[in-house]
């Protein structure tokens, strides 16, 4: 019953910006942590950012100051604003929902972000 659908990825030059969106269904948005993860070519999956139902945010060190996660509870949507993008940010970005001790319970299909000149 839980579905996460990402959008907003694409090709951008270094230093540019993109905003990713994730539309959530399944009646879990208002009461659970949401987040973004990514996996670049030849790399492990890593957490990008998370946000609680109360709006408390957490970022990976390499993303803090460049990326901003936010949520609109009325629209059941979580966003990731990405600024000052670097080639190493190239990855498939996944929307996540429901934090557990084993990781994220739910994953979207992902949206490709490519940073290249």
PDB file of C-alpha atoms in Angstrom, residues 33-39 44-51 57-64 67 69 80 93-94 96 99 103-104 107:
ATOM      1  CA  UNK A  33      10.487   9.771   8.902  1.00  0.00           C
ATOM      2  CA  UNK A  34      11.137  10.437   5.212  1.00  0.00           C
ATOM      3  CA  UNK A  35      14.457  10.665   3.457  1.00  0.00           C
ATOM      4  CA  UNK A  36      16.666  10.447   0.411  1.00  0.00           C
ATOM      5  CA  UNK A  37      19.444   7.995  -0.361  1.00  0.00           C
ATOM      6  CA  UNK A  38      21.670   7.659  -3.394  1.00  0.00           C
ATOM      7  CA  UNK A  39      23.898   5.202  -5.192  1.00  0.00           C
ATOM      8  CA  UNK A  44      27.702   1.875  -1.963  1.00  0.00           C
ATOM      9  CA  UNK A  45      24.280   3.241  -1.175  1.00  0.00           C
ATOM     10  CA  UNK A  46      24.470   6.178   1.191  1.00  0.00           C
ATOM     11  CA  UNK A  47      22.084   8.342   3.128  1.00  0.00           C
ATOM     12  CA  UNK A  48      21.670  11.845   1.739  1.00  0.00           C
ATOM     13  CA  UNK A  49      19.189  13.370   4.171  1.00  0.00           C
ATOM     14  CA  UNK A  50      16.207  12.615   6.368  1.00  0.00           C
ATOM     15  CA  UNK A  51      13.382  14.569   7.946  1.00  0.00           C
ATOM     16  CA  UNK A  57      16.496  17.243   9.539  1.00  0.00           C
ATOM     17  CA  UNK A  58      19.679  15.218   9.265  1.00  0.00           C
ATOM     18  CA  UNK A  59      22.312  15.300   6.514  1.00  0.00           C
ATOM     19  CA  UNK A  60      25.372  13.392   5.493  1.00  0.00           C
ATOM     20  CA  UNK A  61      28.465  15.523   6.105  1.00  0.00           C
ATOM     21  CA  UNK A  62      29.286  15.895   2.420  1.00  0.00           C
ATOM     22  CA  UNK A  63      25.810  17.200   1.623  1.00  0.00           C
ATOM     23  CA  UNK A  64      25.178  19.566   4.533  1.00  0.00           C
ATOM     24  CA  UNK A  67      21.391  20.118   0.018  1.00  0.00           C
ATOM     25  CA  UNK A  69      15.389  18.402   2.602  1.00  0.00           C
ATOM     26  CA  UNK A  80      15.439  17.638  -1.935  1.00  0.00           C
ATOM     27  CA  UNK A  93      18.520   9.213  -5.968  1.00  0.00           C
ATOM     28  CA  UNK A  94      15.909   7.249  -4.051  1.00  0.00           C
ATOM     29  CA  UNK A  96      12.761   6.580   1.375  1.00  0.00           C
ATOM     30  CA  UNK A  99      13.050   4.420   9.489  1.00  0.00           C
ATOM     31  CA  UNK A 103      17.469   0.879   7.446  1.00  0.00           C
ATOM     32  CA  UNK A 104      14.618   2.169   5.310  1.00  0.00           C
ATOM     33  CA  UNK A 107      12.162   2.721  -1.453  1.00  0.00           C
TER      34      UNK A 107
END
